[in-house]
CSV table of C-alpha atoms in Angstrom, one decimal:
chain,number,residue,atom,x,y,z
A,1464,UNK,CA,116.2,86.8,106.8
A,1465,UNK,CA,117.0,88.2,103.4
A,1466,UNK,CA,120.2,87.0,101.7
A,1467,UNK,CA,121.6,90.0,99.8
A,1468,UNK,CA,123.3,89.8,96.5
A,1469,UNK,CA,126.2,92.3,95.9
A,1470,UNK,CA,123.9,94.5,93.8
A,1471,UNK,CA,120.2,95.3,93.8
A,1472,UNK,CA,117.9,92.9,92.2
A,1473,UNK,CA,114.1,93.1,91.5
A,1474,UNK,CA,111.9,90.1,91.8
A,1475,UNK,CA,109.1,90.2,89.3
A,1476,UNK,CA,105.9,88.1,88.7
A,1477,UNK,CA,102.7,88.6,86.8
A,1478,UNK,CA,99.6,87.1,88.4
A,1479,UNK,CA,95.9,86.2,88.0
A,1480,UNK,CA,94.2,84.2,90.7
A,1481,UNK,CA,97.4,82.8,92.2
A,1482,UNK,CA,96.3,82.6,95.8
A,1483,UNK,CA,97.5,79.0,96.0
A,1484,UNK,CA,101.0,79.9,94.8
A,1485,UNK,CA,101.7,83.5,95.5
A,1486,UNK,CA,103.1,83.3,99.1
A,1487,UNK,CA,105.6,80.6,98.1
A,1488,UNK,CA,106.7,82.6,95.1
A,1489,UNK,CA,107.2,85.8,97.2
A,1490,UNK,CA,109.3,83.8,99.6
A,1491,UNK,CA,111.5,82.7,96.7
A,1492,UNK,CA,112.4,86.4,96.3
A,1493,UNK,CA,113.8,86.6,99.8
A,1494,UNK,CA,117.1,87.9,98.6
A,1495,UNK,CA,115.6,90.6,96.4
A,1496,UNK,CA,115.5,94.2,97.7
A,1497,UNK,CA,112.4,94.9,95.6
A,1498,UNK,CA,109.4,92.7,94.6
A,1499,UNK,CA,106.9,93.8,91.9
A,1500,UNK,CA,103.6,92.0,91.3
A,1501,UNK,CA,101.7,92.9,88.1
A,1502,UNK,CA,98.2,91.6,88.7
A,1503,UNK,CA,95.4,91.3,86.2
A,1504,UNK,CA,92.7,92.1,88.7
A,1505,UNK,CA,92.6,88.8,90.4
A,1506,UNK,CA,89.2,87.8,91.8
A,1507,UNK,CA,90.6,85.5,94.6
A,1508,UNK,CA,92.9,86.5,97.5
A,1509,UNK,CA,96.1,87.0,95.5
A,1510,UNK,CA,96.4,90.7,96.2
A,1511,UNK,CA,95.3,90.4,99.8
A,1512,UNK,CA,98.1,87.9,100.4
A,1513,UNK,CA,100.7,90.0,98.6
A,1514,UNK,CA,99.8,93.1,100.6
A,1515,UNK,CA,100.9,91.3,103.8
A,1516,UNK,CA,104.5,91.6,102.6
A,1517,UNK,CA,105.9,95.1,103.3
A,1518,UNK,CA,108.5,95.2,100.4
A,1519,UNK,CA,106.1,94.2,97.6
A,1520,UNK,CA,104.7,96.7,95.1
A,1521,UNK,CA,101.4,95.7,93.4
A,1522,UNK,CA,100.5,97.1,90.0
A,1523,UNK,CA,97.0,96.1,88.7
A,1524,UNK,CA,96.7,96.2,84.9
A,1525,UNK,CA,94.1,94.7,82.6
A,1526,UNK,CA,95.4,91.6,80.9
A,1527,UNK,CA,96.0,92.0,77.1
A,1528,UNK,CA,98.8,89.5,76.6
A,1529,UNK,CA,101.7,88.0,78.5
A,1530,UNK,CA,104.3,90.0,76.8
A,1531,UNK,CA,102.7,93.4,77.7
A,1532,UNK,CA,102.3,92.3,81.3
A,1533,UNK,CA,106.0,91.3,81.5
A,1534,UNK,CA,107.3,94.4,79.9
A,1535,UNK,CA,105.1,96.5,82.3
A,1536,UNK,CA,106.9,94.7,85.2
A,1537,UNK,CA,110.3,95.4,83.7
A,1538,UNK,CA,109.4,99.1,83.3
A,1539,UNK,CA,108.4,99.3,87.0
A,1540,UNK,CA,111.6,97.7,88.3
A,1541,UNK,CA,114.1,100.1,89.9
A,1542,UNK,CA,117.1,97.7,89.5
A,1543,UNK,CA,118.8,96.7,86.3
A,1544,UNK,CA,119.0,93.1,87.5
A,1545,UNK,CA,115.6,91.3,87.5
A,1546,UNK,CA,114.6,87.8,88.5
A,1547,UNK,CA,111.3,86.8,86.7
A,1548,UNK,CA,109.3,83.9,88.1
A,1549,UNK,CA,105.9,82.4,87.2
A,1550,UNK,CA,103.4,81.3,89.8
A,1551,UNK,CA,104.2,77.6,89.3
A,1552,UNK,CA,108.0,78.0,89.6
A,1553,UNK,CA,110.1,77.6,92.7
A,1554,UNK,CA,113.7,78.4,93.5
A,1555,UNK,CA,115.7,75.7,95.4
A,1556,UNK,CA,118.2,76.7,98.1
A,1557,UNK,CA,121.0,75.5,95.8
A,1558,UNK,CA,119.7,77.7,92.9
A,1559,UNK,CA,119.4,80.7,95.2
A,1560,UNK,CA,123.0,80.3,96.3
A,1561,UNK,CA,124.1,80.0,92.7
A,1562,UNK,CA,122.2,83.2,91.7
A,1563,UNK,CA,123.8,85.1,94.6
A,1564,UNK,CA,127.3,83.8,93.8
A,1565,UNK,CA,126.9,84.7,90.1
A,1566,UNK,CA,125.8,88.3,90.9
A,1567,UNK,CA,128.8,88.6,93.3
A,1568,UNK,CA,131.3,87.9,90.5
A,1569,UNK,CA,133.2,90.8,89.1
A,1570,UNK,CA,132.0,90.0,85.6
A,1571,UNK,CA,128.5,88.5,84.8
A,1572,UNK,CA,126.6,87.6,81.7
A,1573,UNK,CA,123.8,89.8,80.7
A,1574,UNK,CA,121.1,87.1,80.9
A,1575,UNK,CA,120.9,83.6,82.3
A,1576,UNK,CA,118.9,80.6,81.2
A,1577,UNK,CA,117.4,78.4,83.9
A,1578,UNK,CA,116.7,74.7,83.1
A,1579,UNK,CA,113.4,73.6,84.7
A,1580,UNK,CA,112.4,70.4,86.4
A,1581,UNK,CA,108.8,69.6,85.4
A,1582,UNK,CA,106.2,68.1,87.7
A,1583,UNK,CA,102.8,66.6,86.8
A,1584,UNK,CA,100.5,66.6,89.8
A,1585,UNK,CA,103.5,66.4,92.1
A,1586,UNK,CA,105.2,63.6,90.1
A,1587,UNK,CA,108.6,64.5,88.4
A,1588,UNK,CA,108.6,64.2,84.6
A,1589,UNK,CA,111.8,63.2,82.9
A,1590,UNK,CA,111.0,63.2,79.2
A,1591,UNK,CA,108.0,64.3,77.0
A,1592,UNK,CA,110.1,67.2,75.8
A,1593,UNK,CA,110.7,68.7,79.3
A,1594,UNK,CA,114.3,67.5,79.4
A,1595,UNK,CA,115.4,70.4,77.3
A,1596,UNK,CA,113.0,73.0,78.8
A,1597,UNK,CA,114.8,76.2,79.7
A,1598,UNK,CA,113.9,79.9,79.9
A,1599,UNK,CA,115.5,83.2,80.7
A,1600,UNK,CA,114.7,84.1,84.3
A,1601,UNK,CA,117.6,86.3,85.5
A,1602,UNK,CA,118.8,89.2,83.3
A,1603,UNK,CA,119.7,92.9,83.0
A,1604,UNK,CA,116.6,94.8,81.8
A,1605,UNK,CA,118.9,97.3,80.1
A,1606,UNK,CA,120.1,94.4,77.8
A,1607,UNK,CA,116.8,92.6,77.3
A,1608,UNK,CA,113.1,93.1,76.5
A,1609,UNK,CA,110.2,90.8,75.6
A,1610,UNK,CA,109.4,90.9,71.9
A,1611,UNK,CA,106.2,92.8,71.1
A,1612,UNK,CA,103.5,90.9,69.3
A,1613,UNK,CA,104.0,87.5,71.0
A,1614,UNK,CA,100.8,86.9,72.9
A,1615,UNK,CA,101.9,83.6,74.5
A,1616,UNK,CA,105.3,81.8,74.9
A,1617,UNK,CA,106.8,85.2,75.3
A,1618,UNK,CA,110.3,85.6,73.9
A,1619,UNK,CA,113.1,87.6,75.5
A,1620,UNK,CA,115.3,89.5,73.1
A,1621,UNK,CA,118.8,89.7,74.7
A,1622,UNK,CA,121.3,92.2,73.3
A,1623,UNK,CA,124.3,90.9,75.3
A,1624,UNK,CA,126.0,87.8,76.6
A,1625,UNK,CA,124.1,84.7,77.8
A,1626,UNK,CA,124.9,82.1,80.5
A,1627,UNK,CA,123.2,79.0,81.8
A,1628,UNK,CA,122.8,78.2,85.5
A,1629,UNK,CA,123.5,74.6,86.7
A,1630,UNK,CA,120.8,74.2,89.3
A,1631,UNK,CA,117.3,73.7,88.0
A,1632,UNK,CA,114.2,75.7,88.7
A,1633,UNK,CA,111.3,73.6,89.9
A,1634,UNK,CA,108.3,73.9,87.6
A,1635,UNK,CA,105.0,72.7,89.0
A,1636,UNK,CA,103.1,73.5,85.8
A,1637,UNK,CA,100.5,70.8,86.1
A,1638,UNK,CA,98.4,70.8,89.3
A,1639,UNK,CA,95.9,68.4,87.8
A,1640,UNK,CA,94.8,67.2,84.3
A,1641,UNK,CA,91.8,69.4,84.0
A,1642,UNK,CA,93.5,72.7,85.0
A,1643,UNK,CA,96.4,72.0,82.6
A,1644,UNK,CA,93.9,71.2,79.8
A,1645,UNK,CA,92.3,74.6,80.3
A,1646,UNK,CA,95.7,76.3,80.3
A,1647,UNK,CA,96.8,74.6,77.1
A,1648,UNK,CA,93.5,75.5,75.4
A,1649,UNK,CA,94.0,79.1,76.5
A,1650,UNK,CA,97.5,79.2,75.2
A,1651,UNK,CA,96.2,77.8,71.9
A,1652,UNK,CA,93.6,80.5,71.6
A,1653,UNK,CA,96.2,83.3,72.2
A,1654,UNK,CA,98.6,81.7,69.7
A,1655,UNK,CA,95.8,81.6,67.1
A,1656,UNK,CA,95.2,85.3,67.6
A,1657,UNK,CA,98.9,86.0,67.3
A,1658,UNK,CA,99.0,84.1,64.0
A,1659,UNK,CA,96.0,86.0,62.7
A,1660,UNK,CA,97.6,89.3,63.6
A,1661,UNK,CA,100.6,88.3,61.4
A,1662,UNK,CA,98.3,87.6,58.5
A,1663,UNK,CA,98.3,83.8,58.6
A,1664,UNK,CA,95.3,82.0,57.0
A,1665,UNK,CA,93.6,78.8,58.3
A,1666,UNK,CA,94.4,75.6,56.5
A,1667,UNK,CA,92.8,72.3,57.6
A,1668,UNK,CA,95.6,70.1,56.3
A,1669,UNK,CA,98.2,72.2,58.3
A,1670,UNK,CA,96.0,72.0,61.4
A,1671,UNK,CA,95.8,68.2,61.4
A,1672,UNK,CA,99.3,67.5,60.3
A,1673,UNK,CA,100.8,69.8,62.9
A,1674,UNK,CA,98.6,68.4,65.6
A,1675,UNK,CA,99.5,64.8,64.8
A,1676,UNK,CA,103.2,65.7,64.5
A,1677,UNK,CA,103.2,67.5,67.9
A,1678,UNK,CA,101.9,64.3,69.6
A,1679,UNK,CA,104.4,62.1,67.8
A,1680,UNK,CA,107.3,64.4,68.6
A,1681,UNK,CA,106.4,64.6,72.4
A,1682,UNK,CA,105.4,61.0,72.9
A,1683,UNK,CA,107.8,59.2,70.6
A,1684,UNK,CA,110.7,61.4,69.6
A,1685,UNK,CA,111.0,63.1,73.0
A,1686,UNK,CA,110.4,59.8,74.8
A,1687,UNK,CA,107.1,60.8,76.5
A,1688,UNK,CA,106.2,57.1,76.4
A,1689,UNK,CA,108.8,56.5,79.1
A,1690,UNK,CA,106.9,58.9,81.5
A,1691,UNK,CA,103.9,56.4,81.6
A,1692,UNK,CA,100.3,57.7,81.8
A,1693,UNK,CA,101.5,61.3,82.5
A,1694,UNK,CA,103.7,61.2,79.4
A,1695,UNK,CA,100.7,60.2,77.3
A,1696,UNK,CA,98.5,62.9,78.9
A,1697,UNK,CA,101.2,65.6,78.4
A,1698,UNK,CA,101.7,64.7,74.8
A,1699,UNK,CA,98.0,64.7,74.2
A,1700,UNK,CA,97.5,68.1,75.8
A,1701,UNK,CA,100.4,69.6,73.9
A,1702,UNK,CA,98.9,68.4,70.6
A,1703,UNK,CA,95.5,69.7,71.8
A,1704,UNK,CA,97.0,73.2,72.2
A,1705,UNK,CA,98.2,73.1,68.6
A,1706,UNK,CA,94.7,72.0,67.4
A,1707,UNK,CA,93.1,74.9,69.4
A,1708,UNK,CA,95.6,77.3,67.9
A,1709,UNK,CA,94.2,76.6,64.4
A,1710,UNK,CA,90.6,76.6,65.7
A,1711,UNK,CA,91.3,80.1,67.0
A,1712,UNK,CA,93.0,81.1,63.8
A,1713,UNK,CA,89.9,79.9,61.8
A,1714,UNK,CA,87.6,82.0,64.0
A,1715,UNK,CA,89.9,85.1,63.6
A,1716,UNK,CA,89.9,84.6,59.8
């Protein structure tokens, strides 16, 4: 049964080969009166699964970058309030209640940060830089838009008031080591293309110094060492993404 907020809200997600996740994400939108999936021509059963839900609209659009896909979803939403989720994110019952309660208030903020609880292959991670991880997930599209030119780690520009919800969003970002490694390398490649588009030039010293510092920051300064083996792996893969960013920039140059 759908739990309604006082006003209309659109649930949004961008997808590519999310057959393992998509049904659970769609179910997280059970209090939304509209759900929009922007799919990059998935080759698995993502679209087939989505089409089983009667209130879901599927838009297929060739992937250029994450920002363009997200803004396309925003443009398609009929409601001003939108809830954006990634395939590896889940809303808890407590967070759902908090969202509905917030939208039922006479006055709301224009955008809300969600803190995220990070999981590595099902194991909760407490440090490694994840303790301060938060993103905008609920906002008025009339007051916010993703900044053009950001190919990865897309940034929402909010022209209004900002709040933070208390309950955390579950973030199952790492299904296993190898898939996360591919993901981080992919992000690095896109970031390198972004830097090249801004006119940045490759520098070997910067590549190695930033790679080393990224590992030191995650593993030592952000206490990744306290997360055991997973903390070491996360810190390594974060630094690998930085290394690949500059490899990508070198190729673009």
